Coordinates of C-alpha atoms in Angstrom, one line a residue:
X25 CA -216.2 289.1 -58.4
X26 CA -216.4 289.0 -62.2
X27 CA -214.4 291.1 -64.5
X28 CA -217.6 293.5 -65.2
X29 CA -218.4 294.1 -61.7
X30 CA -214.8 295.0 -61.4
X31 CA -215.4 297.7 -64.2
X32 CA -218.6 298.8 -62.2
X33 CA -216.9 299.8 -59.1
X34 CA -214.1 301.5 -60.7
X35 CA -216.0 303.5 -62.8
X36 CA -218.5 304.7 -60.1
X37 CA -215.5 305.1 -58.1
X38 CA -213.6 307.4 -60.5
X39 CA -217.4 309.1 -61.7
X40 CA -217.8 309.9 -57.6
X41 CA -214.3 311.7 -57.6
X42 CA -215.5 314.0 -60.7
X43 CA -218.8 314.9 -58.9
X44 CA -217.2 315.5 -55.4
X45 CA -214.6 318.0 -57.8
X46 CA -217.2 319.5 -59.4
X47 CA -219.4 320.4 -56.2
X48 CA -216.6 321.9 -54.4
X49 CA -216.3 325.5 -54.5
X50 CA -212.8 326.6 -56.0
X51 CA -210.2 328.2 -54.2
X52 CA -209.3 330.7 -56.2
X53 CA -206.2 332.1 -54.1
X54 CA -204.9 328.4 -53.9
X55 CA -204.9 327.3 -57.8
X56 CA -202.2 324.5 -56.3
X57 CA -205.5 322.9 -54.5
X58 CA -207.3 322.0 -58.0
X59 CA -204.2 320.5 -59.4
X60 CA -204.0 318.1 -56.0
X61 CA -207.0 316.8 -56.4
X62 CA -206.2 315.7 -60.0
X63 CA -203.2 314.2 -58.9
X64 CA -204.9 312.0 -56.1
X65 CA -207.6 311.3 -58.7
X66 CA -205.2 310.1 -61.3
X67 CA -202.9 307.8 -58.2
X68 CA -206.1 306.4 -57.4
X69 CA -207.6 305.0 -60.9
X70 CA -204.1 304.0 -61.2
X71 CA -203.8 301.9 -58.1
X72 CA -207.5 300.8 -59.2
X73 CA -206.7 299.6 -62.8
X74 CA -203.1 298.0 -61.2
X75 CA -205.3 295.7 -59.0
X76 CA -207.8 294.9 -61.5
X77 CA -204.9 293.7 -63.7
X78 CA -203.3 291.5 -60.6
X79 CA -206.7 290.4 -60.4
X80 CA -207.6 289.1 -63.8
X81 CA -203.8 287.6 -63.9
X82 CA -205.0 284.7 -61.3
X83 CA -207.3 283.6 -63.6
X84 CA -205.2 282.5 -66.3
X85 CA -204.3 286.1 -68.5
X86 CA -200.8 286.4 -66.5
X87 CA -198.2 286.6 -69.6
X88 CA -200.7 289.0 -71.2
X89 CA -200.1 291.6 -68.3
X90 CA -196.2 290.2 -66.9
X91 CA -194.9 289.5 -70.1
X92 CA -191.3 290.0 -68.7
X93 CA -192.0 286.9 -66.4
X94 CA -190.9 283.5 -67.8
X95 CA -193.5 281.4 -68.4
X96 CA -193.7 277.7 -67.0
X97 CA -191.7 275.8 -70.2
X98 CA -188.7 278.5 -69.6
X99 CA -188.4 277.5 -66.0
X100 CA -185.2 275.7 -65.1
X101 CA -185.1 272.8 -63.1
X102 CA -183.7 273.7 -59.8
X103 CA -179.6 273.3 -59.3
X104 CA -177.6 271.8 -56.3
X105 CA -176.5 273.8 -53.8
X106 CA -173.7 273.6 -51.4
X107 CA -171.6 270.5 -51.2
X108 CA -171.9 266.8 -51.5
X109 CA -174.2 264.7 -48.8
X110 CA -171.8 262.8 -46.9
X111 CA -172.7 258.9 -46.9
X112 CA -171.7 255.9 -44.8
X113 CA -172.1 253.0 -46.4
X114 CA -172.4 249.6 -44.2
X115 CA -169.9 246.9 -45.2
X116 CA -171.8 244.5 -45.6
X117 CA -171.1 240.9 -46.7
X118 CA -171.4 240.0 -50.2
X119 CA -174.4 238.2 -49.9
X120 CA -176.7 241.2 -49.0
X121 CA -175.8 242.7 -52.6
X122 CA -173.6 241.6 -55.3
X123 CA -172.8 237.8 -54.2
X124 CA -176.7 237.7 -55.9
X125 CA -175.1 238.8 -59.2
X126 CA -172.5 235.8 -59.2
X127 CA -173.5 232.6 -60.8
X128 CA -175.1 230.4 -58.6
X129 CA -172.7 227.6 -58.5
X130 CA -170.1 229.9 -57.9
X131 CA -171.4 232.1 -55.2
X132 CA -169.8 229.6 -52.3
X133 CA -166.7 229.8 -53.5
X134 CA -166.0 233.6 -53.2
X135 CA -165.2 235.0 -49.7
X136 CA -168.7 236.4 -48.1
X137 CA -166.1 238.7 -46.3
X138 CA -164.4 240.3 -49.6
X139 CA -165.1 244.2 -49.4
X140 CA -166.3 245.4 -52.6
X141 CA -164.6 248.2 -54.4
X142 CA -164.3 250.2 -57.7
X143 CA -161.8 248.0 -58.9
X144 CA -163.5 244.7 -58.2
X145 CA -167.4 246.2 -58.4
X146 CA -169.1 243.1 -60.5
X147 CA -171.2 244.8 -63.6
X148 CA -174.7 244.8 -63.3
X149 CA -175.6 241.2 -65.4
X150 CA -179.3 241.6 -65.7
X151 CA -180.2 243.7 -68.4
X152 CA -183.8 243.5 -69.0
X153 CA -187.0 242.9 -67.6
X154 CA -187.8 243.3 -63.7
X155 CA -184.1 242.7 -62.8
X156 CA -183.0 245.8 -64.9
X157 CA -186.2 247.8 -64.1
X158 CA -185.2 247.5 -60.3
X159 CA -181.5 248.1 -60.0
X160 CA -181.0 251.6 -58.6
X161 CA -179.8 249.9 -55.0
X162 CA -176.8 249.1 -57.4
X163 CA -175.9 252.1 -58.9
X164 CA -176.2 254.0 -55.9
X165 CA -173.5 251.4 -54.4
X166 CA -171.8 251.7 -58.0
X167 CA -172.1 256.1 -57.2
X168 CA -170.3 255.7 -53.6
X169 CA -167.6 253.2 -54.7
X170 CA -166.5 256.0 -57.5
X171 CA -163.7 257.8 -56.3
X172 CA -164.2 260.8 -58.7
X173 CA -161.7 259.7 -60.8
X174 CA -159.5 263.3 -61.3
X175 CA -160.5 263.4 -57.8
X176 CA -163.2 266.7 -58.5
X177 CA -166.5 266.6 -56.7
X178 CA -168.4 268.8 -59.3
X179 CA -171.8 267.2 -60.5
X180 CA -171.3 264.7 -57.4
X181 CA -174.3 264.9 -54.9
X182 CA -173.0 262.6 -52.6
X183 CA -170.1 261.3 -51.6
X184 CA -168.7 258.2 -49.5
X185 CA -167.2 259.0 -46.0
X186 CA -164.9 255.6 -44.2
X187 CA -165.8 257.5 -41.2
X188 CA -169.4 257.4 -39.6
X189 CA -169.1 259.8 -37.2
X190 CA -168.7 262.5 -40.3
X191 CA -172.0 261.2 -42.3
X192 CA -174.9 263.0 -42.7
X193 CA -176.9 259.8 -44.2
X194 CA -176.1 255.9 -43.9
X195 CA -176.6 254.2 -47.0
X196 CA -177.6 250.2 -46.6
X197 CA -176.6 248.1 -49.2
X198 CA -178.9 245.2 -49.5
X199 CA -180.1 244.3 -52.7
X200 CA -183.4 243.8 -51.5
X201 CA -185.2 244.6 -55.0
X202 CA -183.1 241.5 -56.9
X203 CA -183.6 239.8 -53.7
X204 CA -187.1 239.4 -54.3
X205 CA -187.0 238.6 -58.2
X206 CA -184.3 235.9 -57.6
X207 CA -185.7 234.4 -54.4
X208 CA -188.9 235.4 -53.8
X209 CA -191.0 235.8 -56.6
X210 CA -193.1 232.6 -55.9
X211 CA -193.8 233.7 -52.4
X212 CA -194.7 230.3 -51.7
X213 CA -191.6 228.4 -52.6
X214 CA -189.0 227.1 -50.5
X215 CA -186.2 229.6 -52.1
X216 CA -188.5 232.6 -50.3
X217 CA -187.0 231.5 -47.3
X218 CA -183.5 233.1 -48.4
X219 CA -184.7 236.1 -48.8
X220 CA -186.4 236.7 -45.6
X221 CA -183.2 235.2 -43.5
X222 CA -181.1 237.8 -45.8
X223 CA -184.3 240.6 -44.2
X224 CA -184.0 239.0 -40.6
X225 CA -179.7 239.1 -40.6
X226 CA -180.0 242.8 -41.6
X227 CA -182.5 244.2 -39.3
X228 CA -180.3 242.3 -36.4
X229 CA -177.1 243.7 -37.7
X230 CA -178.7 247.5 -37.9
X231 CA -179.8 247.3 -34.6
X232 CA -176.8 246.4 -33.0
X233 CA -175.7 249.4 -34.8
X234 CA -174.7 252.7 -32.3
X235 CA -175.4 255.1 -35.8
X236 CA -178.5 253.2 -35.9
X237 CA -179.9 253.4 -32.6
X238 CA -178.6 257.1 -32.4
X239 CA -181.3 258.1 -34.6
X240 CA -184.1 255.6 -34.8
X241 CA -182.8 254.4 -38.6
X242 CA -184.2 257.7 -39.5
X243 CA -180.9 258.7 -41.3
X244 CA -180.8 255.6 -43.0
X245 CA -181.1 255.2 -46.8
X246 CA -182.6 251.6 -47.2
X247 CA -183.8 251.1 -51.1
X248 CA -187.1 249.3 -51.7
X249 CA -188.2 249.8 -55.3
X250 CA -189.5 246.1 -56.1
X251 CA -193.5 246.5 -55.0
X252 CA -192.3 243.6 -52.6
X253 CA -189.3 244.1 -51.7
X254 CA -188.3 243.7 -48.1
X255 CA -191.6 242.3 -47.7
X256 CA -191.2 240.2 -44.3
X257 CA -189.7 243.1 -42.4
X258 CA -190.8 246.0 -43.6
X259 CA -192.2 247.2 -40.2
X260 CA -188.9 247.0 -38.6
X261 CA -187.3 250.0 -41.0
X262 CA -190.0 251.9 -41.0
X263 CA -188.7 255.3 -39.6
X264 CA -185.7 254.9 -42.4
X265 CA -185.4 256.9 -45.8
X266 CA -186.9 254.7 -47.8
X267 CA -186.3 254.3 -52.3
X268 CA -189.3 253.2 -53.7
X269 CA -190.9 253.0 -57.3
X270 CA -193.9 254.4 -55.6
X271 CA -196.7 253.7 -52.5
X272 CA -199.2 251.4 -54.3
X273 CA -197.9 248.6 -51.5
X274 CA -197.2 250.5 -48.6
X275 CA -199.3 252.0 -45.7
X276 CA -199.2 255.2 -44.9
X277 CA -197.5 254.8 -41.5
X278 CA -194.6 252.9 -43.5
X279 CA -194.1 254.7 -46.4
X280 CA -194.9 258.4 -47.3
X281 CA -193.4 261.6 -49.0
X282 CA -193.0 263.0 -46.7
X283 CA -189.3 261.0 -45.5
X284 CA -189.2 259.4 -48.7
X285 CA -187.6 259.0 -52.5
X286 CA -189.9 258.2 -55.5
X287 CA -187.3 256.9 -57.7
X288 CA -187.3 256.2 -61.5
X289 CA -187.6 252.6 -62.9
X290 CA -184.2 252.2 -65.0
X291 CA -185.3 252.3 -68.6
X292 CA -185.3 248.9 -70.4
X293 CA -185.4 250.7 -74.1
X294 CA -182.1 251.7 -75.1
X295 CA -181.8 255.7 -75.0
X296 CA -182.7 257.5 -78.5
X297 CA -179.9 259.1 -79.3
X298 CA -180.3 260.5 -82.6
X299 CA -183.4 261.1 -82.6
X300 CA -183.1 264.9 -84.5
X301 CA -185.7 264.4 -87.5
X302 CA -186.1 267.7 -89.6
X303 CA -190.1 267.8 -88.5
X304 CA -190.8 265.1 -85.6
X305 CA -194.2 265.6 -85.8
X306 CA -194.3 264.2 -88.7
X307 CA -192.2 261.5 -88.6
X308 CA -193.9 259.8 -86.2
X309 CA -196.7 258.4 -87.7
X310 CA -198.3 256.5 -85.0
X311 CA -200.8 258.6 -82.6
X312 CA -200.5 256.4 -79.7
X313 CA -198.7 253.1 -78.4
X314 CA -198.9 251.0 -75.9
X315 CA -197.6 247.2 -75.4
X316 CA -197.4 245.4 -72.4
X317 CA -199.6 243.1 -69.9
X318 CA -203.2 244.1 -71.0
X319 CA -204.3 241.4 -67.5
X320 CA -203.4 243.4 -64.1
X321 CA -204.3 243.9 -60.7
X322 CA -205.9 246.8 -58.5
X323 CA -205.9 249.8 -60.7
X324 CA -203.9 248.0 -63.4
X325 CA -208.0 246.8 -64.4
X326 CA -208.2 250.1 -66.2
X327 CA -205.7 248.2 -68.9
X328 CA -208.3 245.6 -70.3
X329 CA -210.9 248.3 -70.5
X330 CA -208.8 251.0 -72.1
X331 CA -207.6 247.6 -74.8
X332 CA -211.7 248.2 -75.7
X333 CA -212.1 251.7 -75.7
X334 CA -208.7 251.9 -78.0
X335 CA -209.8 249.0 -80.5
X336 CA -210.8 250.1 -84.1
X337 CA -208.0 252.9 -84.9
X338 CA -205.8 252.4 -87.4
X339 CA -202.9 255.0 -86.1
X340 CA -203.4 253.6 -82.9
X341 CA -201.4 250.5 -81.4
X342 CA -202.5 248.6 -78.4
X343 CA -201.5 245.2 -77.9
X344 CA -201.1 242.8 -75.2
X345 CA -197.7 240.6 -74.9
X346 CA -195.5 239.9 -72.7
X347 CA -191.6 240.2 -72.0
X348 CA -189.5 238.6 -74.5
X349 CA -186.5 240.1 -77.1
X350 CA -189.3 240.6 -79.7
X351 CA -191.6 242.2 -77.8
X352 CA -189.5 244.7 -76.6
X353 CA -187.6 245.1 -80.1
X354 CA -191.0 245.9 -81.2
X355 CA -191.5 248.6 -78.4
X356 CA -188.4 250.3 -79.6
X357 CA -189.5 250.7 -82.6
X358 CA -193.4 251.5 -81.9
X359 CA -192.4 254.4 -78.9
X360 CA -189.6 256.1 -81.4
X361 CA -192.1 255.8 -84.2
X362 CA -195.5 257.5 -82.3
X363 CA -196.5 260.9 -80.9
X364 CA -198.1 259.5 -77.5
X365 CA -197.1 256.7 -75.8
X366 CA -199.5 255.5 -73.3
X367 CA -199.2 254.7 -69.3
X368 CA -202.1 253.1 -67.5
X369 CA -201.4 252.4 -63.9
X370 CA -200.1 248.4 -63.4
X371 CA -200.3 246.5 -60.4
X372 CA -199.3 249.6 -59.0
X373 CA -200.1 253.4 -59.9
X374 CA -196.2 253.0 -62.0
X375 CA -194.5 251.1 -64.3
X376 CA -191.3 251.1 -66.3
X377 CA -193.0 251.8 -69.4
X378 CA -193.0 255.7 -68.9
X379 CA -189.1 255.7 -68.3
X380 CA -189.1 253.9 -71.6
X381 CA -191.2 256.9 -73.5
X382 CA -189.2 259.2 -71.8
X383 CA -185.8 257.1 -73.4
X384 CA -187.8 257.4 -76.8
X385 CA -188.9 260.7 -76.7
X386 CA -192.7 259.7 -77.5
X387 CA -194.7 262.1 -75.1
X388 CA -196.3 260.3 -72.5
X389 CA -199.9 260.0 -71.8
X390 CA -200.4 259.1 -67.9
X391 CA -203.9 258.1 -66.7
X392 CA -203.2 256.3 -63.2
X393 CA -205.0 258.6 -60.8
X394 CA -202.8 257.8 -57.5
X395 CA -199.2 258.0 -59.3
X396 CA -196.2 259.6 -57.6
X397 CA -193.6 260.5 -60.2
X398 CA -190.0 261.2 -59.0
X399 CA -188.0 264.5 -58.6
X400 CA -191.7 266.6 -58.9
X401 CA -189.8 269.1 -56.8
X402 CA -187.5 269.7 -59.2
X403 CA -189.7 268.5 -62.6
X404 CA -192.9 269.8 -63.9
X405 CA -194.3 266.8 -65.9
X406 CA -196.9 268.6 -67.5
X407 CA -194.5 270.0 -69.3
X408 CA -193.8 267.2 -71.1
X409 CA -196.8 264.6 -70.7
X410 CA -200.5 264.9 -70.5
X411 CA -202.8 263.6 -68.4
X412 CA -206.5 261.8 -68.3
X413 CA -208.4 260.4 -65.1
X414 CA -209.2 257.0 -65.6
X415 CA -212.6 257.9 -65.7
X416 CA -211.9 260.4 -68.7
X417 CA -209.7 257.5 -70.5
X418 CA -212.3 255.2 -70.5
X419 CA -215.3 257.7 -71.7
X420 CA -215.7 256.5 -75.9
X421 CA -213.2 258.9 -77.7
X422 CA -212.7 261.1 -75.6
X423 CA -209.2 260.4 -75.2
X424 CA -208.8 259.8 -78.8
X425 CA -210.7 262.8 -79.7
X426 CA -207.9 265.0 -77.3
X427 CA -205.1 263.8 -78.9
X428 CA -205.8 264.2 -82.2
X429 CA -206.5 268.0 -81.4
X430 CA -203.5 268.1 -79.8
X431 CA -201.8 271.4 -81.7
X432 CA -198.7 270.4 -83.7
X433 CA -196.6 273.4 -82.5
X434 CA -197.3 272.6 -78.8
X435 CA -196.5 268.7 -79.3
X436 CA -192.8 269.9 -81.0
X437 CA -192.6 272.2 -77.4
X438 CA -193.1 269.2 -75.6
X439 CA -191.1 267.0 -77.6
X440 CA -187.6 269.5 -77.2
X441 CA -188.8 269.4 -73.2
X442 CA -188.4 265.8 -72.8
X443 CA -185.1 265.4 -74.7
X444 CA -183.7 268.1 -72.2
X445 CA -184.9 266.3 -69.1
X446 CA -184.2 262.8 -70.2
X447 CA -180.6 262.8 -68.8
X448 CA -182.4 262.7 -65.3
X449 CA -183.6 259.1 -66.1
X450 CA -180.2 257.8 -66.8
X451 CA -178.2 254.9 -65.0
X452 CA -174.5 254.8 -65.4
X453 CA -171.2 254.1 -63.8
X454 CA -169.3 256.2 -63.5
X455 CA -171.9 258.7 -62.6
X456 CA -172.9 261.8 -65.0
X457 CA -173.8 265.1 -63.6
X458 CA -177.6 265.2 -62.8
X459 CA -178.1 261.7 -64.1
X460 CA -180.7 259.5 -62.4
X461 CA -178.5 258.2 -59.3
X462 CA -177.5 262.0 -58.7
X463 CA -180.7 263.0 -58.3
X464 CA -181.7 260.5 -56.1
X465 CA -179.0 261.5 -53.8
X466 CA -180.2 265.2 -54.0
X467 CA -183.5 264.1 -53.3
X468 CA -182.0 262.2 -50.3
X469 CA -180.5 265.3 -49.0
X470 CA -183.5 267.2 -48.7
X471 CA -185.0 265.0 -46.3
X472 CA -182.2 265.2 -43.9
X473 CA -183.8 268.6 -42.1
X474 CA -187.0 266.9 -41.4
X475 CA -184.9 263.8 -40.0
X476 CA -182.9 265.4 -37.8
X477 CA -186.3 267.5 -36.3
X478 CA -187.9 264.0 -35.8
X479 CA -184.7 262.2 -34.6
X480 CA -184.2 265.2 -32.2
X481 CA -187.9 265.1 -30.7
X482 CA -188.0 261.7 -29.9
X483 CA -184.8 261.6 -27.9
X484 CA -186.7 264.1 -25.5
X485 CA -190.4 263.3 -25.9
X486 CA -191.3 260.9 -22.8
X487 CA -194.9 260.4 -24.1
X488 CA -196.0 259.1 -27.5
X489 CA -195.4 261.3 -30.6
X490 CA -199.1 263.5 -30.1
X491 CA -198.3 264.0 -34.2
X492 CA -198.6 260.5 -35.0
X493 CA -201.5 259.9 -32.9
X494 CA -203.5 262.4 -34.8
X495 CA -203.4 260.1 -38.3

């Protein structure tokens, strides 16, 4: 129904009320009757002009008619409630996790058996490229082995329990991210074969595991967020809580969100810390950046066209390279200098390089149609980043044409969002309040209700799961 034939009705509606008024005869003993009818007439347009006013809020006037409502940007992200989730950890030996970040030649000479605590918890040696961009499975070990320091729990979302039969998730260690870039990552090679005997040890270990076996793996927290990661025995996990980067690589009967954590890429930019300019707007006098591998896979093809359609501006930089100290000294500088910084899909639907805007505070432009971004529960992103399809990226300035339009006030908004949300995306040890490793645990911790409904059913289901079938 449009707004006008909205107007129609009520006004017939309140024109038929006059005329039945008018044609009835008055009651001149009962002057109370006259006065009724008024009041019923007046309820009614009332009620009338109320529902008109619900109506035409749906279709985008809402703040003009609930002004007292908060609009989207004023929304808070939402807060953790009730206490820490209470985490097993497997003790595994060092080899599964950080024997990898020892030297080589002197791996053999530490004890395999050593159990790894905050006092003697190795730092994390690779700090940049894929081994940085793929290290949460370390600082969720590094979150565990904290012991709180003044012994408080506020800000913690999890917590480590020595006694299983208290835990509400089991957390396994395996490295299986740094696995793959140190072993695997020429699939072909002899040095592969480490990393699938370190994939075939752990499965046999978990399933000679009673905490295991009691629910399927389902309460198991098993991070995955190399695309390739775990690749050999994937299969075997599958009911577990997986960590991934996203499901560009993963079958739907593996990986889902439905039982699983989208987690952030650790940022290989350093963190803009002073970044408090009198007008940022101005100040950054690039429109858009982008830098990286310009030659990918699957959806990353959009790159090589987008390098076309972006050619020819002079405020805009887009420029294939690859990985090195200069390269990314160069991205520091060309994110914290530009309004937009651009993210085409890679290999996979995400990449590091929008944790790196978000360190930089350089709003980011998305076009990957099928990506999954982390905490979206919790984080509207269109609060601070705007998106295209591919197919609208590619059209000839369209893209261009958006951006440039892009209102000044409304950028600065966007800009003040991301600086308040970009504590989410951080690493660190010890752990911050609503830092990046917290919120993966709280993220953790609101699957638990739908594992324990599976893990219940299938202890009493005697055919197959009838839900599953149905896929």
């Amino acid at each position: 129904m449009t707004h006008s034939t909205h107007l129609s009705t009520l006004q017939l509606h309140s024109r038929s009320v006059e005329q039945d008024l008018s044609d009835s005869p008055i009651d001149h003993h009962a002057p109370g009757m006259y006065g009724k009818a008024i009041i019923i007439s007046l309820i009614l347009v009332l009620f009338l002009s109320i529902s008109y006013s619900v109506y035409i809020g749906t279709v985008g006037l809402r703040p003009s008619f609930f002004p007292l409502l908060p609009s989207a940007s004023n929304v808070s992200p939402l807060c953790s409630t009730g206490p820490p989730l209470r985490v097993y950890m497997y003790d595994l030996p060092r080899r599964f996790h950080v024997g990898m970040l020892e030297p080589r030649h002197s791996r053999d000479a530490h004890n395999d058996t050593e159990p790894v605590t905050a006092e003697n918890l190795p730092p994390w040696r690779y700090n940049s490229g894929v081994g940085r961009q793929h290290s949460a499975e370390y600082w969720l070990m590094a979150s565990l082995l904290y012991d709180g320091g003044d012994g408080k729990e506020e800000g913690r979302e999890a917590v480590r329990v020595l006694d299983p039969e208290m835990a509400e998730a089991f957390y396994v260690p395996f490295f299986s991210s740094l696995s793959f870039n140190i072993h695997g990552v020429k699939m072909a090679d002899p040095e592969a074969e480490i990393d699938h005997q370190l994939q075939v040890d752990l499965v046999e270990f978990l399933q000679k595991s009673k905490y295991w076996q009691r629910s399927g793996g389902r309460d198991h927290v098993i991070p995955m967020q190399q695309p390739n990661a775990f690749r050999f025995m994937r299969e075997q996990v599958n009911t577990s809580i997986l960590i991934v980067a996203d499901f560009g690589r993963y079958p739907k009967t593996l990986a889902n969100l439905r039982k699983d954590v989208v987690a952030p890429y650790v940022h290989i930019l350093d963190s803009f810390t002073d970044d408090d300019p009198l007008d940022p707007f101005e100040s950054r006098t690039m429109l858009l950046f982008f830098q990286g591998n310009t030659v990918r896979k699957s959806e990353g093809k959009i790159r090589a066209k987008l390098a076309k359609a972006l050619s020819g501006y002079d405020d805009i930089h887009y420029e294939h390279s690859t990985a090195s100290v200069e390269t990314v000294n160069m991205s520091r500088q060309g994110m914290r200098s530009s309004k937009f910084c651009l993210h085409p899909a890679g290999d996979t639907p995400s990449s590091c390089r929008l944790f790196d805007a978000i360190a930089s505070h350089c709003i980011p432009v998305i076009v990957s149609d099928h990506i999954e971004l982390p905490f979206e529960d919790e984080i509207d992103y269109t609060q601070f980043s705007i998106f295209f399809s591919v197919k609208e990226a590619v059209e000839p300035g369209y893209m261009v044409d958006q951006l440039r339009r892009f209102p000044k006030k409304r950028w600065v908004e966007m800009w003040r969002q991301l600086k308040s949300i970009s504590h989410h995306y951080e690493f660190q040890y010890p752990p911050r309040k609503e830092d990046g490793v917290n919120m993966i645990w709280r993220q953790v911790k609101r699957k638990l209700p739908g594992v324990q409904l599976a893990s219940h059913r299938s202890q009493r289901l005697q055919v197959p799961d009838p839900w599953l079938e149905r896929r």
